[in-house]
Short mmCIF file of C-alpha atoms in Angstrom, two decimals:
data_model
loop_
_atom_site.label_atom_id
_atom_site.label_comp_id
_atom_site.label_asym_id
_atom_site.label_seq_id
_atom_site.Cartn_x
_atom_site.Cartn_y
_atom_site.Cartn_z
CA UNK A 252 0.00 0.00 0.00
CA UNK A 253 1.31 3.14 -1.04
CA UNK A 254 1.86 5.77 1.82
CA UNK A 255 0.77 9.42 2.10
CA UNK A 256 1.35 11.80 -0.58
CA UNK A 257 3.82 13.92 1.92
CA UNK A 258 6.00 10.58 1.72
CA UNK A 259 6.41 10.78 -1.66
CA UNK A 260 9.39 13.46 -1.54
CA UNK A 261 9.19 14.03 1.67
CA UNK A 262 10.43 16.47 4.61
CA UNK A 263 13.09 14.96 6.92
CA UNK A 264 14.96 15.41 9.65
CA UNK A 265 18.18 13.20 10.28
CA UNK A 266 19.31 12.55 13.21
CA UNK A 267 23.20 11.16 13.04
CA UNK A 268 23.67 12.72 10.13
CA UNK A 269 28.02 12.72 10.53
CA UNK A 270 28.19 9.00 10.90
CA UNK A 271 28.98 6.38 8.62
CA UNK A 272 25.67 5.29 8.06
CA UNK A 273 23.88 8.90 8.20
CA UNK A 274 25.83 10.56 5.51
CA UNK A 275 25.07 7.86 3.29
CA UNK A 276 21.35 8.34 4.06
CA UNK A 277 21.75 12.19 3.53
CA UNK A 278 23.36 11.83 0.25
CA UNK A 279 21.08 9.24 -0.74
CA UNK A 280 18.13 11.32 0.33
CA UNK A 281 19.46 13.78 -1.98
CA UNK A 282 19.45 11.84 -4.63
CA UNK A 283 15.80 11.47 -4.51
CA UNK A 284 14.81 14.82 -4.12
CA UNK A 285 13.97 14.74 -0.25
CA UNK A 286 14.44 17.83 1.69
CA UNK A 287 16.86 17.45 4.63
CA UNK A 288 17.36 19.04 7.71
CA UNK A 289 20.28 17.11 10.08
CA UNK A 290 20.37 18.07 13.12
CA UNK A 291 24.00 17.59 14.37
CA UNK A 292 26.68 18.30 16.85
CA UNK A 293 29.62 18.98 14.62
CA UNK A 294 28.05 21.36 11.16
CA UNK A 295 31.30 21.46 9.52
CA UNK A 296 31.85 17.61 8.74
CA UNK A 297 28.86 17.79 6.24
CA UNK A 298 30.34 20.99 4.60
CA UNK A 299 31.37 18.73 1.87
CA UNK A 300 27.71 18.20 0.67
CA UNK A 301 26.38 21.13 -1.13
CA UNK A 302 22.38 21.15 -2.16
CA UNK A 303 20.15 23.31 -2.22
CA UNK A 304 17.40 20.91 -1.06
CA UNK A 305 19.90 20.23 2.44
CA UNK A 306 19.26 22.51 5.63
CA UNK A 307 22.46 21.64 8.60
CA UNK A 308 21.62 23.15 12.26
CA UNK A 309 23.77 22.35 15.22
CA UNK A 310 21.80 21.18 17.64
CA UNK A 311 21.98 19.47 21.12
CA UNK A 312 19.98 16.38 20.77
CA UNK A 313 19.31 16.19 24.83
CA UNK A 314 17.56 18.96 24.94
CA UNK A 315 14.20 18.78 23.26
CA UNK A 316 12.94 22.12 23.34
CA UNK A 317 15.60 23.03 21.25
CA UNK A 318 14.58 20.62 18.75
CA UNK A 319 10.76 21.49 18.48
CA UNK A 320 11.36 24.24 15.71
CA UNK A 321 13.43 21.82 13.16
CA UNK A 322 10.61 19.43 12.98
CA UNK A 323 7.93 21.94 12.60
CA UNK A 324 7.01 21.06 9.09
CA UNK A 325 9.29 17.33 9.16
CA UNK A 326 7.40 14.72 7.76
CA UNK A 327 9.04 11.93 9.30
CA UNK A 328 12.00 11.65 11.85
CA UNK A 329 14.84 9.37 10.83
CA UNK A 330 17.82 8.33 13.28
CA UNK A 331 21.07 6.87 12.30
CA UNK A 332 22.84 7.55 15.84
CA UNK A 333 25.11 4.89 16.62
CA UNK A 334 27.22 4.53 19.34
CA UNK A 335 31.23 3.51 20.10
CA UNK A 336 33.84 1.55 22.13
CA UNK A 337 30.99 0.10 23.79
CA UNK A 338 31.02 -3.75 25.68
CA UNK A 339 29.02 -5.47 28.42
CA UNK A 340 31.02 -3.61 30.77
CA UNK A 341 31.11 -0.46 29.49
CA UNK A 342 27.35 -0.35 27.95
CA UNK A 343 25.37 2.67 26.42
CA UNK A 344 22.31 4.38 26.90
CA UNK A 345 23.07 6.35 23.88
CA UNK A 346 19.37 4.95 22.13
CA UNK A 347 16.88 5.01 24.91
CA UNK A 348 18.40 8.87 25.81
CA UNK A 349 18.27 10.01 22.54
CA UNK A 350 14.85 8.84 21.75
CA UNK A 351 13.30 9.82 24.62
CA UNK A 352 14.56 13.61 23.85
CA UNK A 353 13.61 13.04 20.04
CA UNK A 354 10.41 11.77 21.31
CA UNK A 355 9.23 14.62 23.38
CA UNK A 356 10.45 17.06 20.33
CA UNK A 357 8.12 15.09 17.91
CA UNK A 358 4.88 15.33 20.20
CA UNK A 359 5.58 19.09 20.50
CA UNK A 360 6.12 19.31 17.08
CA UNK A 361 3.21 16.89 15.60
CA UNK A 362 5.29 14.38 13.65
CA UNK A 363 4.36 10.90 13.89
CA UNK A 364 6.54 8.78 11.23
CA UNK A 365 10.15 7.70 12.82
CA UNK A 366 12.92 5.30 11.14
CA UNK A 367 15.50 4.07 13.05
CA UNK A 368 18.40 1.92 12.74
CA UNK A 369 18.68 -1.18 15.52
CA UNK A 370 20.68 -4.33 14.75
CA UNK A 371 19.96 -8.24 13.81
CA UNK A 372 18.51 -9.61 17.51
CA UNK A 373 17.57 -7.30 19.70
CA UNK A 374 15.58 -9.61 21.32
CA UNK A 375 16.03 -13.22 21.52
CA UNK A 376 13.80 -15.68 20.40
CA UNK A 377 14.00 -19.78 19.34
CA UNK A 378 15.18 -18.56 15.79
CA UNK A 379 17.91 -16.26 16.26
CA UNK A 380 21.21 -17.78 15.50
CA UNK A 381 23.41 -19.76 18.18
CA UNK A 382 26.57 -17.92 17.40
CA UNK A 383 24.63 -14.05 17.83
CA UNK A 384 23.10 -15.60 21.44
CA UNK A 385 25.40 -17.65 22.92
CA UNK A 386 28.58 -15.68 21.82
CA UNK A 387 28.83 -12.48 19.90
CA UNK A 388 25.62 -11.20 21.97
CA UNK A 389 27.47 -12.02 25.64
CA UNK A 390 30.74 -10.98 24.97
CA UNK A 391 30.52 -8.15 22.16
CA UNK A 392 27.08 -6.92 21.86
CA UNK A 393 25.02 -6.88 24.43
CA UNK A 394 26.74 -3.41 25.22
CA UNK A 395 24.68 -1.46 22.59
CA UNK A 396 21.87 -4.03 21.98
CA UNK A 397 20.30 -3.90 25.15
CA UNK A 398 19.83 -0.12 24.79
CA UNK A 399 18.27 -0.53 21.12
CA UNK A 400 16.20 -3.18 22.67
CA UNK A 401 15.06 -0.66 25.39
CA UNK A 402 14.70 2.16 22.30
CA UNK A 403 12.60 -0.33 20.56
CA UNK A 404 10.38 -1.04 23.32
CA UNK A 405 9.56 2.87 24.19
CA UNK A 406 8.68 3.35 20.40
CA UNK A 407 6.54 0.14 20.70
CA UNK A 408 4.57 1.49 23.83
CA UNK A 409 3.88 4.97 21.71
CA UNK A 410 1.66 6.28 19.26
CA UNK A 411 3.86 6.87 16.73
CA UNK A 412 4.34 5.20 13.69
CA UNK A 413 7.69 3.68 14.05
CA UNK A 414 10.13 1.49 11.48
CA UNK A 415 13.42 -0.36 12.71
CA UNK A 416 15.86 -1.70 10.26
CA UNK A 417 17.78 -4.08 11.80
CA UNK A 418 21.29 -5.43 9.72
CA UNK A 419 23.80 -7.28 10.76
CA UNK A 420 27.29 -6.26 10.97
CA UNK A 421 27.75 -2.52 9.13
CA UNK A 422 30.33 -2.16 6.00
CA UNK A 423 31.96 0.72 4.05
CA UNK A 424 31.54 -1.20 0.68
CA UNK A 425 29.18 0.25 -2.11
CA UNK A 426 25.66 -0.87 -2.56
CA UNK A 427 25.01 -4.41 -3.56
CA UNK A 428 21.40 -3.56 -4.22
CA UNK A 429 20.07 -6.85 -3.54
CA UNK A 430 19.10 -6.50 0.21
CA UNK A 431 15.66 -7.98 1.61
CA UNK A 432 13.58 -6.82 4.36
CA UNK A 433 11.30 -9.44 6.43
CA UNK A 434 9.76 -8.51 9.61
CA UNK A 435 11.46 -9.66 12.32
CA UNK A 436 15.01 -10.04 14.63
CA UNK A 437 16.58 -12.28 11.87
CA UNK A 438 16.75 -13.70 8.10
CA UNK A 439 18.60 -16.90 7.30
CA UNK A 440 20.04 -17.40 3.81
CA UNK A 441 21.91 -13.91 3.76
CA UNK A 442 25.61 -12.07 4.29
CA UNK A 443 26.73 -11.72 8.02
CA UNK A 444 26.88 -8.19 7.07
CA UNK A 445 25.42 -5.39 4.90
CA UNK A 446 27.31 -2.00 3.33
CA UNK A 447 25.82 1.41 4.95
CA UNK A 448 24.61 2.28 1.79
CA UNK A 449 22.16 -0.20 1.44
CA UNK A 450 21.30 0.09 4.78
CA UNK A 451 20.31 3.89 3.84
CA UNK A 452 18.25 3.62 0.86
CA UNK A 453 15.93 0.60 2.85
CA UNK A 454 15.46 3.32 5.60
CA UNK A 455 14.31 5.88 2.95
CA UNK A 456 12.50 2.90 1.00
CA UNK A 457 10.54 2.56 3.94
CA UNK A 458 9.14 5.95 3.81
CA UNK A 459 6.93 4.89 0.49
CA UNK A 460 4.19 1.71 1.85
CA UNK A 461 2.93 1.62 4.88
CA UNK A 462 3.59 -1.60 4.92
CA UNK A 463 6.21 -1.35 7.04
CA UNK A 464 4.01 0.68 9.73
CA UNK A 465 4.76 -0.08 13.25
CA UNK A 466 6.84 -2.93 12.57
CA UNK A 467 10.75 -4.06 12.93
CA UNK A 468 12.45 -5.16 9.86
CA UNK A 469 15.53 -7.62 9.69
CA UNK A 470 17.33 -6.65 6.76
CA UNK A 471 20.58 -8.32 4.72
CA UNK A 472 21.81 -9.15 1.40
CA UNK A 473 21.84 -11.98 -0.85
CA UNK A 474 25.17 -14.26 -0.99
#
């Protein structure tokens, strides 16, 4: 089912715009004719992408009142925040915090659609592979996943109308093109890992059914 005619080229404001995975949704976004504002810390390491169609404000994203008057007018929210150097010791709250803030901002602001990025198995369930649960979850990941988990859940509980992408491990390389989405925490018969760039046009893809309403989508590539 096709989605509203704002979605169509819409209005967006990008959140983690400087990262890896951002900047290839910005430029991407771009490319299609989409309006951007990104809302960063640090304006100057998107100085290298000049359109007309591309509005950059510093912002604060922990303080939502500052972030009410760039999505005035937004058609849809979209979050590519990631965080670093993270482990079960040393874990983040980097998604929950951050979505709480952009949460608040959207209410004030009366924008409903939000896409953000998560990861392959948030949660566990019987299908999830053994080597994510018993070993790369436990000693690498649960340091960010339980926090996306926890981000997931709060968007879950809300009224908005949410999308997660979840990949599995995050490359530089250039678009393959021949990613899948499936609802759920997992697909079987796909790469152990997906370039950013593909990762980027499936969140804007997103933006054009509402199909994908309210739902979490495992994403990856063909072999």
């Amino acid at each position: 089912m096709a989605a509203s005619p704002s979605l169509a080229r819409p209005r967006l404001a990008v959140f983690g715009a400087t990262g890896p995975t951002g900047i290839c949704a910005v430029k991407r976004a771009l490319e299609l004719g989409h309006n951007v504002t990104t809302l960063v810390r640090s304006p100057e390491k998107l100085k290298d992408i000049q359109n007309e169609n591309l509005k950059v404000v510093k912002a604060n994203i922990f303080e939502p009142d500052s972030l009410v008057e760039h999505l005035n007018g937004q058609n849809a929210v979209m979050s590519y925040l990631g965080a670093h150097n993270t482990s079960a010791l040393n874990p983040t709250t980097l998604y929950s915090e951050s979505m709480k803030s952009i949460m608040i901002a959207m209410e004030r602001a009366k924008v409903n659609r939000v896409v953000t990025i998560t990861s392959w198995c948030t949660v566990k369930q019987p299908g999830n592979p053994k080597l994510m649960e018993w070993f790369l979850k436990p000693l690498f990941l649960n340091g960010f996943l339980r926090d996306m988990h926890l981000m997931e859940n709060m968007l879950e509980e809300s009224s908005f109308n949410y999308t997660f992408i979840r990949p599995p491990g995050l490359s530089n390389a250039k678009a393959k093109n021949n990613y899948k989405l499936a609802e759920g925490q997992y697909l079987d018969g796909v790469s152990w890992t997906i370039s950013r760039e593909d990762v980027a046009d499936a969140s804007l893809k997103v933006l054009q059914t509402s199909d994908w309403d309210r739902k979490g989508l495992a994403i990856g590539c063909l072999k």
